[in-house]
Coordinates of C-alpha atoms and ligand atoms in Angstrom, one line a residue:
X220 CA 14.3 -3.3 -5.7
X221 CA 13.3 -4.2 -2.3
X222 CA 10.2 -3.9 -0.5
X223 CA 11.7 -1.6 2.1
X224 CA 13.1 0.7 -0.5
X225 CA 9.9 1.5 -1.8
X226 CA 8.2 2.9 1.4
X227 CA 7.6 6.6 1.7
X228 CA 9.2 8.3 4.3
X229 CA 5.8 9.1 5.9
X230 CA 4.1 6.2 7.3
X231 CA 0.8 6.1 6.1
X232 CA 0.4 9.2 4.8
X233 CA 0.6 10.6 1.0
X234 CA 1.7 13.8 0.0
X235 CA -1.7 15.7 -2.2
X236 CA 1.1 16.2 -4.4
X237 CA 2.9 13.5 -5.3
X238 CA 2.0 11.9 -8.6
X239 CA 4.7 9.2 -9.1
X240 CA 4.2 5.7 -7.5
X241 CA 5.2 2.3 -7.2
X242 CA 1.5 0.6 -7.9
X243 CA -1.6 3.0 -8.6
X244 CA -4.7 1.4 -8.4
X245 CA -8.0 1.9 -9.8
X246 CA -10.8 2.3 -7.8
X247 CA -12.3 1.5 -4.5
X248 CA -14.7 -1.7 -4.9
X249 CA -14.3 -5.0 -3.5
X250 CA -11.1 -5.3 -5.9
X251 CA -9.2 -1.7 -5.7
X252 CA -9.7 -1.9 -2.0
X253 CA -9.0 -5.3 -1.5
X254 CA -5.6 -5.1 -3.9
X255 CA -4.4 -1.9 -1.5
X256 CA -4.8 -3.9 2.0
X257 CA -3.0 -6.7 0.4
X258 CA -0.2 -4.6 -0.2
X259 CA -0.3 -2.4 3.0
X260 CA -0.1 -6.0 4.7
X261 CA 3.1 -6.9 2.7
X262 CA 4.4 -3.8 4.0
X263 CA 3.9 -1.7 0.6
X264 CA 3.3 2.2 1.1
X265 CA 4.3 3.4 -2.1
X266 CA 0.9 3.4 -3.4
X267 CA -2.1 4.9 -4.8
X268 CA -6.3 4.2 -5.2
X269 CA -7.4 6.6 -7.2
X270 CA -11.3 7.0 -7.3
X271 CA -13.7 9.5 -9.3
X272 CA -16.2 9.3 -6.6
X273 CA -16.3 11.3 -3.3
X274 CA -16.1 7.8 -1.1
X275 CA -15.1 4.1 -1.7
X276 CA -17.3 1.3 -2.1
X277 CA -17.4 1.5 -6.2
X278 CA -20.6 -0.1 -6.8
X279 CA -21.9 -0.1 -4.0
X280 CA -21.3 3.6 -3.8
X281 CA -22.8 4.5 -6.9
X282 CA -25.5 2.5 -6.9
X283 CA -28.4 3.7 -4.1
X284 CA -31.5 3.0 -5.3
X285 CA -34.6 2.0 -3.2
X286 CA -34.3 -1.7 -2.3
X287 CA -30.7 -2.1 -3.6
X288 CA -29.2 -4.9 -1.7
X289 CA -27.0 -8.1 -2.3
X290 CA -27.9 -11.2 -4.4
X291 CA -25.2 -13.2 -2.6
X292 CA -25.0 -13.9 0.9
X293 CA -23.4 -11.5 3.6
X294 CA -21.5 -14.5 5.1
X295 CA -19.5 -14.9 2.0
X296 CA -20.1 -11.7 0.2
X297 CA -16.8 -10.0 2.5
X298 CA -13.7 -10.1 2.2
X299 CA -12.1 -13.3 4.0
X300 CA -9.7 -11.5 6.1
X301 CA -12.2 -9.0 7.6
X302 CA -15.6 -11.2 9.0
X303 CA -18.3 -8.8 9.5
X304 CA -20.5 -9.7 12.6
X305 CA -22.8 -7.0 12.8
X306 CA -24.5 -8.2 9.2
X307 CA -28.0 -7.0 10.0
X308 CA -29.8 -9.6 7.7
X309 CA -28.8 -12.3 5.4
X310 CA -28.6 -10.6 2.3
X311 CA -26.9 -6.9 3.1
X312 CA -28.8 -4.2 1.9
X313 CA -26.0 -1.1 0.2
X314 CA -26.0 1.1 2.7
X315 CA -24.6 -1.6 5.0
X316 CA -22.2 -3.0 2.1
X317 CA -20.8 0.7 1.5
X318 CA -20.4 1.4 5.6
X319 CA -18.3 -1.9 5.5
X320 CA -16.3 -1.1 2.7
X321 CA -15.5 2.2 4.2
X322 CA -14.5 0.8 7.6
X323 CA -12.4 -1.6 6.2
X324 CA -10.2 1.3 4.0
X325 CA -10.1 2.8 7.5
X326 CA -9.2 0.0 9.8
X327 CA -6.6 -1.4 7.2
X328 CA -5.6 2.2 6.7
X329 CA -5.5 2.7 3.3
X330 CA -7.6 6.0 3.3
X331 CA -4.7 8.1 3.2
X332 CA -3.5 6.1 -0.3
X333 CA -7.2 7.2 -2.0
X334 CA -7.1 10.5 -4.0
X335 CA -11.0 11.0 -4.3
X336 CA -12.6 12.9 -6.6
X337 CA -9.9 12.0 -9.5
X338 CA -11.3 10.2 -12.8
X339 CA -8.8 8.3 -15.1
X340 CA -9.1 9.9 -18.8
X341 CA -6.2 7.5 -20.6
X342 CA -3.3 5.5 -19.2
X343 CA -0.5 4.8 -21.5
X344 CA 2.0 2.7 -21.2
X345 CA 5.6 4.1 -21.7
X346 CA 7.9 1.4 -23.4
X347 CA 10.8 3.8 -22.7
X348 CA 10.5 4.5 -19.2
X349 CA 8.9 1.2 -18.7
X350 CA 5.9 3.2 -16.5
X351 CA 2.8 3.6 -16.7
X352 CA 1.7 7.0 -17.1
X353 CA -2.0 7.7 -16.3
X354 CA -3.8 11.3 -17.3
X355 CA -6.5 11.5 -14.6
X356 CA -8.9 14.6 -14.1
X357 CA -6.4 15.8 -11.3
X358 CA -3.2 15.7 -13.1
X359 CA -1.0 13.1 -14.5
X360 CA 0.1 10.3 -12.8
X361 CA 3.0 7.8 -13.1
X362 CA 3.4 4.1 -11.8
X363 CA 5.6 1.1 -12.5
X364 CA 2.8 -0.9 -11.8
X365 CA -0.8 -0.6 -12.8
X366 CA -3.6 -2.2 -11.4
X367 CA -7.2 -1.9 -12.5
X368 CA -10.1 -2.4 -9.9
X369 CA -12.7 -0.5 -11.9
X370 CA -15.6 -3.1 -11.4
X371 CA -17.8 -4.8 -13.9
X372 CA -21.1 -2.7 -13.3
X373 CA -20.1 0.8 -13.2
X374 CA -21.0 2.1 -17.0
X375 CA -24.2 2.0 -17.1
X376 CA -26.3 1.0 -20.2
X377 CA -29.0 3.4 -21.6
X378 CA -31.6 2.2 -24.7
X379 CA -30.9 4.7 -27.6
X380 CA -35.2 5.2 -28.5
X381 CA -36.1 7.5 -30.9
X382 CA -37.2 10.8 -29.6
X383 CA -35.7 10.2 -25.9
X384 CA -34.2 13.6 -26.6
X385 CA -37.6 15.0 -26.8
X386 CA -38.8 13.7 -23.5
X387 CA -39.8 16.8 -21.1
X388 CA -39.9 14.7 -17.6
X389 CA -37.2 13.3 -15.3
X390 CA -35.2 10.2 -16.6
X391 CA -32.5 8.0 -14.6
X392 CA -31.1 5.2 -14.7
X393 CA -30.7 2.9 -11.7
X394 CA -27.4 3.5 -11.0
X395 CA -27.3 7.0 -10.6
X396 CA -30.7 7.4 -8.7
X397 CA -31.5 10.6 -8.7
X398 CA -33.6 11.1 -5.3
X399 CA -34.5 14.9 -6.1
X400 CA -37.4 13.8 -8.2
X401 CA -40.4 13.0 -6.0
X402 CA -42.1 10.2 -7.3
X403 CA -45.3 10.8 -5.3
X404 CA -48.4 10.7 -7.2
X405 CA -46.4 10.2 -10.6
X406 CA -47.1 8.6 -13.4
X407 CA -44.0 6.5 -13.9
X408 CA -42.6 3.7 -16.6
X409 CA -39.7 1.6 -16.1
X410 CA -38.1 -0.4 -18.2
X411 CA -36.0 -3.5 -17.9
X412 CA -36.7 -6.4 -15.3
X413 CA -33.4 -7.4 -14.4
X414 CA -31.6 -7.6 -10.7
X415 CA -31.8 -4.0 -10.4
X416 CA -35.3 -3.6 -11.2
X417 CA -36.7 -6.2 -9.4
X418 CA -35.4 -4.6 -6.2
X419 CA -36.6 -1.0 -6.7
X420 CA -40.3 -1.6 -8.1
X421 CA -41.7 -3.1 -5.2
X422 CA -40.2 0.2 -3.4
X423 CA -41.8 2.8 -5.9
X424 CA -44.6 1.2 -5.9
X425 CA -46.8 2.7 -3.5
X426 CA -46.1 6.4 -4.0
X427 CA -46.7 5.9 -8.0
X428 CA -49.9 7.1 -9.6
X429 CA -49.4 4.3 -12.5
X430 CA -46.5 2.4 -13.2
X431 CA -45.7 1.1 -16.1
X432 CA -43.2 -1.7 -16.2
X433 CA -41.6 -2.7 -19.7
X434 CA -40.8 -6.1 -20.1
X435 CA -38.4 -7.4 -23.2
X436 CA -37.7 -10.9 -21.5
X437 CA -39.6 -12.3 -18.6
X438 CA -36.2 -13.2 -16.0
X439 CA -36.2 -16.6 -13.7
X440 CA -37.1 -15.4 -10.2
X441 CA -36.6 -18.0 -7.0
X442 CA -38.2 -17.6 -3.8
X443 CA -36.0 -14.8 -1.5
X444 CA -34.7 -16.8 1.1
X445 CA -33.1 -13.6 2.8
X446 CA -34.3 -13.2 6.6
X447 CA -32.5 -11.1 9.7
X448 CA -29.8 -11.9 11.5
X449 CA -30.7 -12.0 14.6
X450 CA -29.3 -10.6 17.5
X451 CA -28.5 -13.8 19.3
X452 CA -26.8 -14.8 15.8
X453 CA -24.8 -11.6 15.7
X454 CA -23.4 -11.5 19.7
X455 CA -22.2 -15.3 18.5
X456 CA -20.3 -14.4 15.5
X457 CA -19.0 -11.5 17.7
X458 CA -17.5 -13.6 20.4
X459 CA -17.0 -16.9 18.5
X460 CA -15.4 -15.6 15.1
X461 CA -15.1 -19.3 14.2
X462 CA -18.9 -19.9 13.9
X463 CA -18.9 -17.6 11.3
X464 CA -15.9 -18.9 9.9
X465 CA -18.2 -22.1 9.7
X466 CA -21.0 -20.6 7.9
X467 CA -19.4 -18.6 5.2
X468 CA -17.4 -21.8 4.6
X469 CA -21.0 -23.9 4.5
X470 CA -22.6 -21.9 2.7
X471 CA -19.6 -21.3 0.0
X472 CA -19.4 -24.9 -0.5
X473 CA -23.4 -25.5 -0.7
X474 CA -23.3 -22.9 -4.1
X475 CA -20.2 -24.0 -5.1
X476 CA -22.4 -27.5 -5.9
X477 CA -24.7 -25.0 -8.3
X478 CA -22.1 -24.9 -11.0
X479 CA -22.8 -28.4 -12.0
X480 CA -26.1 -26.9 -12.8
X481 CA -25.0 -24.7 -15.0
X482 CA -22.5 -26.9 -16.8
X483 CA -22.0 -30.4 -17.0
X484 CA -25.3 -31.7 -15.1
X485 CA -27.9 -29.0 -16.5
X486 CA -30.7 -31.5 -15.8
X487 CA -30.3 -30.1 -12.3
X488 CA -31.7 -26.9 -13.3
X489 CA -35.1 -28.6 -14.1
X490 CA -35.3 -28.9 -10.3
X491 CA -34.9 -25.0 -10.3
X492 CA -37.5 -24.3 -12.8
X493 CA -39.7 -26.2 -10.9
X494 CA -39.4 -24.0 -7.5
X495 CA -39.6 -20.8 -9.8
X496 CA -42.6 -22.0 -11.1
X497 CA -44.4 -22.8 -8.2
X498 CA -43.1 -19.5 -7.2
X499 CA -44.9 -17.7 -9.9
X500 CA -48.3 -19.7 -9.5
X501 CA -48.5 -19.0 -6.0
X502 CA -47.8 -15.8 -6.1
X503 CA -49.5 -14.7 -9.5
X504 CA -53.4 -16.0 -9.5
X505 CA -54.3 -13.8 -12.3
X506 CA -53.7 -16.6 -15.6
X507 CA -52.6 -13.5 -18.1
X508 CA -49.9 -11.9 -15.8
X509 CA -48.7 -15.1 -15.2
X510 CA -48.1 -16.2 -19.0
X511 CA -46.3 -13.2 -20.0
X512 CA -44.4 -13.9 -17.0
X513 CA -43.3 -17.4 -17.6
X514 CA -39.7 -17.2 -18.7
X515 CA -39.0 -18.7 -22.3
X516 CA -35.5 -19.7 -21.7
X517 CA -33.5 -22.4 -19.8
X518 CA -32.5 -21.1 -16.4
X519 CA -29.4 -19.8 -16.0
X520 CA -28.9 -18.3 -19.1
X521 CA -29.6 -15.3 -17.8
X522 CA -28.6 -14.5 -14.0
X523 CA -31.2 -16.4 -11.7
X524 CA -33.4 -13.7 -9.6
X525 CA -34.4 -13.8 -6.1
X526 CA -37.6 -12.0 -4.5
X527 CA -40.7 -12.5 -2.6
X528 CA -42.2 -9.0 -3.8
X529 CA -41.4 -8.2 -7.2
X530 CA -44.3 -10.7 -8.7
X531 CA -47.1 -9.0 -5.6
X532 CA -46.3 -6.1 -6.9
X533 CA -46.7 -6.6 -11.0
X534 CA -50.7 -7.7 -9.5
X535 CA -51.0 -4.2 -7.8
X536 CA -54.1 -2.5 -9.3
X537 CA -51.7 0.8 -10.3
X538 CA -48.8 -1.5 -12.2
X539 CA -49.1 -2.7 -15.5
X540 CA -46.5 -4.9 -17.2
X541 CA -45.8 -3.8 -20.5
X542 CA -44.6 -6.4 -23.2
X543 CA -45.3 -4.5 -25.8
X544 CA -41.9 -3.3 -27.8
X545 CA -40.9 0.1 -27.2
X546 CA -40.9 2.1 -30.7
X547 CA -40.4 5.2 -29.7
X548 CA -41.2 8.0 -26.8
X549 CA -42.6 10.9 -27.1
X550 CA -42.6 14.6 -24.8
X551 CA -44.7 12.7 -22.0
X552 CA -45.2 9.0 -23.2
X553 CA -43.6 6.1 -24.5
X554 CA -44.9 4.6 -27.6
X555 CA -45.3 1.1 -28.5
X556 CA -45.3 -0.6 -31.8
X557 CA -48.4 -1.0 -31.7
X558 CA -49.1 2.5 -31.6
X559 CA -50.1 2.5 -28.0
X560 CA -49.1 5.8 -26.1
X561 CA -48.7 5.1 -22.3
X562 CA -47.8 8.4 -20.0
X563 CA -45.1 9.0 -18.3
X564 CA -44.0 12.1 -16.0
X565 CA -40.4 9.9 -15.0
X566 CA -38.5 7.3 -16.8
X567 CA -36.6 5.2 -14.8
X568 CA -34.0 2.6 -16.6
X569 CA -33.1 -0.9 -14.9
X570 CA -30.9 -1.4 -18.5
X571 CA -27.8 -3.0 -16.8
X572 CA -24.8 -2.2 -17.7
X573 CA -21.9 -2.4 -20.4
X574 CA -20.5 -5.1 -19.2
X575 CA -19.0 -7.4 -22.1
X576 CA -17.9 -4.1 -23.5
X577 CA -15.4 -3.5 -20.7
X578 CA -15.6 0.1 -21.3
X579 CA -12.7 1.2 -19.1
X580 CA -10.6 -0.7 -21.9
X581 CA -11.0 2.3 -24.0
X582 CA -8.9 3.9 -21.8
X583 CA -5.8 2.1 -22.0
X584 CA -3.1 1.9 -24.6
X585 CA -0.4 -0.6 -24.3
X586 CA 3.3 -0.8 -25.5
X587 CA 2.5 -1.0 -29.3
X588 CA 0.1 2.0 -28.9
X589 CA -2.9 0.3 -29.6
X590 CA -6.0 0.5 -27.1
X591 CA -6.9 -2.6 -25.2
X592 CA -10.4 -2.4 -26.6
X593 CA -8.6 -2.4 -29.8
X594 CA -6.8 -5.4 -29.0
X595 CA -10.0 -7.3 -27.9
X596 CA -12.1 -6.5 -31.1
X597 CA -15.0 -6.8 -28.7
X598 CA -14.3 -9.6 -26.8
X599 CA -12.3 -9.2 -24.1
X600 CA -9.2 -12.0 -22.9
X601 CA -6.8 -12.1 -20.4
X602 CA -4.4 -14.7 -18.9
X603 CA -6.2 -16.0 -16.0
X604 CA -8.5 -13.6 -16.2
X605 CA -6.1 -10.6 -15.6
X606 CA -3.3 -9.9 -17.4
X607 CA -2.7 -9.2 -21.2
X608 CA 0.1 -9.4 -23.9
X609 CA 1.7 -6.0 -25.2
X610 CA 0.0 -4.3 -21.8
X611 CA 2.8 -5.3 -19.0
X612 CA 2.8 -4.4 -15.6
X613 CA -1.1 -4.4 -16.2
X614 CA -3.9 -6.2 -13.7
X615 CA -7.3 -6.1 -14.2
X616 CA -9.1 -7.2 -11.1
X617 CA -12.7 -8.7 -11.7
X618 CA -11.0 -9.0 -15.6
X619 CA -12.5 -11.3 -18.6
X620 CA -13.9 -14.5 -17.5
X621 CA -14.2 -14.1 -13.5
X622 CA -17.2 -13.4 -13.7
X623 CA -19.9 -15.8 -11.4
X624 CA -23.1 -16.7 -11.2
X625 CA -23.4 -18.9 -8.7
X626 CA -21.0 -17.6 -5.7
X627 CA -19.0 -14.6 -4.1
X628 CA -16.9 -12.5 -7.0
X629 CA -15.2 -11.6 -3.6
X630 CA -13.4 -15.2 -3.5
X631 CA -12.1 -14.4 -7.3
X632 CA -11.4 -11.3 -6.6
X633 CA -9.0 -12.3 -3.5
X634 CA -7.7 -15.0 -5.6
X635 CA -6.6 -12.8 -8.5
X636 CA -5.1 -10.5 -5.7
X637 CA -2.8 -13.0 -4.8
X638 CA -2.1 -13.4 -8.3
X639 CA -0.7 -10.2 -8.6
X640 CA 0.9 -10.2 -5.3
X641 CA 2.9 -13.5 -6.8
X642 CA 3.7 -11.4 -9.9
X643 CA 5.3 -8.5 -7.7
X644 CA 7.4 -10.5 -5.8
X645 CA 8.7 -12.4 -9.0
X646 CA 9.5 -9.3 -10.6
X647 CA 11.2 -8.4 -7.2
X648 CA 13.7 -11.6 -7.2
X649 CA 14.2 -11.9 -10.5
X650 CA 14.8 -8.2 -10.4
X651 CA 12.4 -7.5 -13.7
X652 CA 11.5 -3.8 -14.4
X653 CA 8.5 -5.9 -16.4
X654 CA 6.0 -8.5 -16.6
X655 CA 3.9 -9.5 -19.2
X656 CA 2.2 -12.6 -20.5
X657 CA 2.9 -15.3 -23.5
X658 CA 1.0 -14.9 -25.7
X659 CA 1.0 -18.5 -26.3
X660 CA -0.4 -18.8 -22.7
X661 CA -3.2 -16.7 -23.2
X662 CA -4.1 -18.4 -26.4
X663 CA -4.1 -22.0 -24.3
X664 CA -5.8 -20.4 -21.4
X665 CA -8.8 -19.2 -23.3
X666 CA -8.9 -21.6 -25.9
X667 CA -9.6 -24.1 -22.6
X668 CA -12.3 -21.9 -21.6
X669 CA -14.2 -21.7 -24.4
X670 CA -14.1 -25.2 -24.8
X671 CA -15.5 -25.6 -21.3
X672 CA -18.3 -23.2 -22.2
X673 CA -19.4 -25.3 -25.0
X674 CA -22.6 -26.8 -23.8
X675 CA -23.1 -24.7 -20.5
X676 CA -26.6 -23.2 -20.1
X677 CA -25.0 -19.7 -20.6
X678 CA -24.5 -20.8 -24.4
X679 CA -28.0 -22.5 -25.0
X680 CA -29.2 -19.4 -27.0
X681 CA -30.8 -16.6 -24.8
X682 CA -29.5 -13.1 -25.4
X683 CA -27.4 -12.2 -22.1
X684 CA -25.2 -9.6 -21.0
X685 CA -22.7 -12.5 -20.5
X686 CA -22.3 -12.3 -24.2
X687 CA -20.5 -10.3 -26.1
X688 CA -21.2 -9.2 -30.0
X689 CA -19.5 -12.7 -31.5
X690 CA -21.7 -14.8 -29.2
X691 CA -18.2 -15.6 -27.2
X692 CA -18.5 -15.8 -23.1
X693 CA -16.0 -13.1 -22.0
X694 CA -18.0 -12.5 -18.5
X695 CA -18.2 -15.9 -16.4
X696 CA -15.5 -18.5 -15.1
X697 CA -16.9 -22.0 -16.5
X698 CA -16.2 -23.8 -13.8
X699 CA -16.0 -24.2 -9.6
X700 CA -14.5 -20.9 -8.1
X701 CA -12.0 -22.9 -6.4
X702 CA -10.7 -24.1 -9.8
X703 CA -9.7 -20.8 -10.4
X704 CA -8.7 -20.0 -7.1
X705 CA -6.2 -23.2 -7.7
X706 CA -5.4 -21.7 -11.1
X707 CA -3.8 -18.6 -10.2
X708 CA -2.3 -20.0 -6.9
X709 CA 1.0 -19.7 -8.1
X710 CA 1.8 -17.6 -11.3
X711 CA 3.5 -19.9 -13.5
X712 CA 6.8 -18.0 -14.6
X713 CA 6.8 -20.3 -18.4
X714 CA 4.0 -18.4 -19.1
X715 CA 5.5 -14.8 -18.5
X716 CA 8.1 -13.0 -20.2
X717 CA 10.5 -11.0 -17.7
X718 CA 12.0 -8.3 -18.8
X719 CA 15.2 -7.6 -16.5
X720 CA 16.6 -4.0 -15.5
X721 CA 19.2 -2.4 -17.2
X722 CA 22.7 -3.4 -15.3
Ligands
LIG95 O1 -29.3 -5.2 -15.3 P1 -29.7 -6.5 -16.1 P2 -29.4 -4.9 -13.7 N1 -35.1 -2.2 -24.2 O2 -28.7 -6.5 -17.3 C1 -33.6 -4.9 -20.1 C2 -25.8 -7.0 -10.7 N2 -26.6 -6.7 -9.6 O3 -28.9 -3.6 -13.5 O4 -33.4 -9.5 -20.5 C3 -35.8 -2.9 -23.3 O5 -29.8 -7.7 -15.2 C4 -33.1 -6.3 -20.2 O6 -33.9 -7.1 -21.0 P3 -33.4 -8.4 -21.7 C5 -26.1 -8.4 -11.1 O7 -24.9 -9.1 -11.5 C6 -26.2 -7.3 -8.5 O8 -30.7 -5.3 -13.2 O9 -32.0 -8.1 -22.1 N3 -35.3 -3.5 -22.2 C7 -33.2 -6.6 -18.7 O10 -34.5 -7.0 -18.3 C8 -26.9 -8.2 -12.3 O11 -27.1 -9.2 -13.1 C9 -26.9 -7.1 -7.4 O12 -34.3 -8.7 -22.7 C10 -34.0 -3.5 -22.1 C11 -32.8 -5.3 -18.0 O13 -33.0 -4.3 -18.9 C12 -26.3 -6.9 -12.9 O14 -26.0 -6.1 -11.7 C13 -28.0 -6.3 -7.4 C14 -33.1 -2.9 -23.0 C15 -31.4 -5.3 -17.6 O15 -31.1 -6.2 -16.6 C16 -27.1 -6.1 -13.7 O16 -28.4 -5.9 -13.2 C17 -28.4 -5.7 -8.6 C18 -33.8 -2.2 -24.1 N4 -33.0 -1.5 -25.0 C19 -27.7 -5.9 -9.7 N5 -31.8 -3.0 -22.7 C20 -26.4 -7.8 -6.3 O17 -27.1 -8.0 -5.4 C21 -31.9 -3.8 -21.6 N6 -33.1 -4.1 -21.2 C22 -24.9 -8.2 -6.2

């Protein structure tokens, strides 16, 4: 079927009630959005996003705690064919991330294609009618082609403790701040010390009565080298697109040279460990805080932190750091092992989130019925990141193994989009009603990555959300982004099995 055949008769605009599509899409992140201007721009309409929140910016929607902001820089950390000039500082804080997102779903205009407000429950794929048919919590849905943008952050992780039931406070996790609760003269405990955490302590600080944070595993933290952008800086990138052309591409390439550090030339990373030290001793005096603070683990087995203020802030004379094990909690405490009872009026969790699980896999059942958790036993594998055997006509954008730690996800996330474009158009001219892969080629494709991740830092022995329950990687790429990018540059049709329409 042809590209022009598939548009809607109303440019741009999608009936409330139709249901039945071409492509339906999964979210509104980096990846959902970024998948539906790619296929506006091929001159697709015959499309849905479909998105449980009220607005699009997944992530970076959801989560709006105090401090949140990005770990990567804002040069690099946008999509390639929309530069952003107005970046306020180096690092963008959410609100600015979220405002982006949104203008680009406008000026691409793809809000029309979002139904908001409408959760998937279970997709199944239906080996009759070759569709996808996708039960969502506003009605049922049908699509030849699915594609799933649904992030790797968005179910967020909660510690089971004994009597949590019991407590009579306010509890939240990071990602669904709940800014109702004053925290204003309370006494509050938070537990975890991971990106999220880091960010939001230094801002609860000063209206706590006590804080208490719990520490299981004291993270790697560099010096923050965010700053503003200044306006000088900002008028330039305005009028002279190609200077900031020429620093997203400077500094792409500067932390593309940080994967050696993380895989063949770990030595490197003694040279980080060093910084983060000095870090520490300059801006911990106190001997005690500084020891339970001293990481116990190679860097970069764990994602590396950055901040200036998270360290201050553990010396302020109403924070203690807890390392103490958490047993239990009680109505208005939390209780360590030790027996110690500390307070609390509010609980605030910095847990991270289910991330190896891929929860959304739950979800989806391909053409032998099975569930694609089911499939995965736990650890998660797709061909080149994003598709699956027995699941065709199936993306998943941000999918097993694209994960980074050193760079943009939005560079795999573009890559993979192309992917899928590729796979559309094969479909189109070989005139295929599906797609799915070998599952020879997935076997070859992962068994080459985990032989890559043999002797990266990520497997020298810490216990990391990179990691699923076997031990296995299913979270990072092993390798330079732009190894992957070449990778799925062209989808390799030996590796795919085309199933052709019916004459
Ligand atoms: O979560 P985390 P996060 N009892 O998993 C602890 C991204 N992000 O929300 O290390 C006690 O990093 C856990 O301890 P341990 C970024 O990719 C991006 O902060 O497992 N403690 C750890 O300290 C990031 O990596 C930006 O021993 C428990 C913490 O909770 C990812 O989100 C900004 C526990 C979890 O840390 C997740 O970050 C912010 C338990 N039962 C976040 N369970 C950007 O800027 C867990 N912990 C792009």
């Amino acid at each position: 079927m042809a590209v022009s055949e598939k548009m809607v008769a109303i440019e741009g605009s999608v009936s409330s009630k139709k249901r039945d599509f071409d492509v339906l899409i999964l979210g509104t992140g980096f990846s959902g959005l970024g998948m539906a201007i790619r296929l506006r721009q091929k001159g697709y309409r015959d499309f849905a996003v479909i998105e449980r929140a009220q607005d699009v910016g997944g992530t970076w929607y959801a989560n709006h705690y105090p401090g949140c902001a990005c770990d990567v820089p804002s040069h690099v950390y946008s999509f390639s064919f929309a530069p952003n000039p107005n970046w306020t500082r180096m690092f963008s804080p959410q609100n600015e991330i979220q405002t982006y997102l949104r203008r680009c779903a406008e000026n691409f205009s793809i809000m029309p294609h979002i139904h908001f407000g409408t959760e998937v429950l279970e997709t199944n794929w239906d080996e009759a009618k070759k569709r996808w048919i996708t039960k969502t919590s506003n009605g049922i849905y049908s699509s030849r082609i699915l594609v799933a943008g649904t992030g790797a952050l968005s179910e967020a992780k909660l510690p089971d403790f004994p009597g949590i039931e019991d407590f009579r406070g306010e509890m939240f996790h990071s990602a669904n701040w709940n800014h109702e609760v004053d925290l204003e003269g309370k006494r509050i405990a938070v537990i975890g010390t991971g990106a999220s955490t880091i960010q939001f302590v230094p801002e609860i600080q000063p209206k706590a009565a006590h804080l208490d944070v719990y520490m299981r595993t004291a993270p790697w933290i560099m010096p923050h080298p965010d700053r503003p952008v200044t306006n000088m800086e900002r008028s330039i990138y305005k009028f002279f697109p190609a200077a900031q052309l020429t620093m997203r591409a400077a500094i792409f390439w500067a932390r593309e040279t940080f994967v050696l550090a993380f895989t063949s030339q770990r030595k490197i990373m003694k040279i980080g460990e060093f910084v983060a030290r000095k870090h520490l001793a300059k801006q911990v005096p106190d001997p005690e805080l500084r020891r339970k603070l001293t990481p116990n683990f190679e860097m970069g087995c764990k994602r590396v932190l950055l901040s200036n203020k998270f360290y201050p802030t553990l010396g302020k004379e109403n924070v203690d750091l807890v390392i103490d094990p958490i047993a239990k909690v009680g109505k208005d405490s939390i209780i360590s092992y030790d027996g110690t009872k500390r307070e609390a009026d509010v609980i605030i969790f910095g847990t991270g989130f289910q991330v190896a699980e891929m929860p959304f896999s739950e979800r989806v059942r391909g053409k032998e019925g099975k569930f694609l958790s089911e499939q995965w036993k736990g650890s998660p594998r797709a061909h080149m990141g994003t598709t699956v055997p027995g699941f065709p006509n199936f993306f998943v954008l941000m999918g097993p193994n694209t994960g980074l730690g050193h760079n943009s996800m939005v560079y795999m996330i573009e890559s993979q989009i192309a992917y899928v474009m590729d796979a559309i158009k094969l479909m189109e001219r070989n005139d295929s009603v599906a797609i799915e892969p070998k599952q020879e080629a997935l076997d070859q494709f992962v068994g080459d990555l985990d032989k890559k991740m043999e002797g990266t830092v990520w497997t020298s022995g810490c216990a990391s959300w990179y990691l699923d329950s076997q031990g296995r990687n299913p979270t990072l790429w092993p390798g330079f982004s732009w190894e992957f990018r070449k990778a799925t540059k062209k989808l390799k049709e030996s590796e795919y099995s085309f199933l052709k329409a019916a004459l």
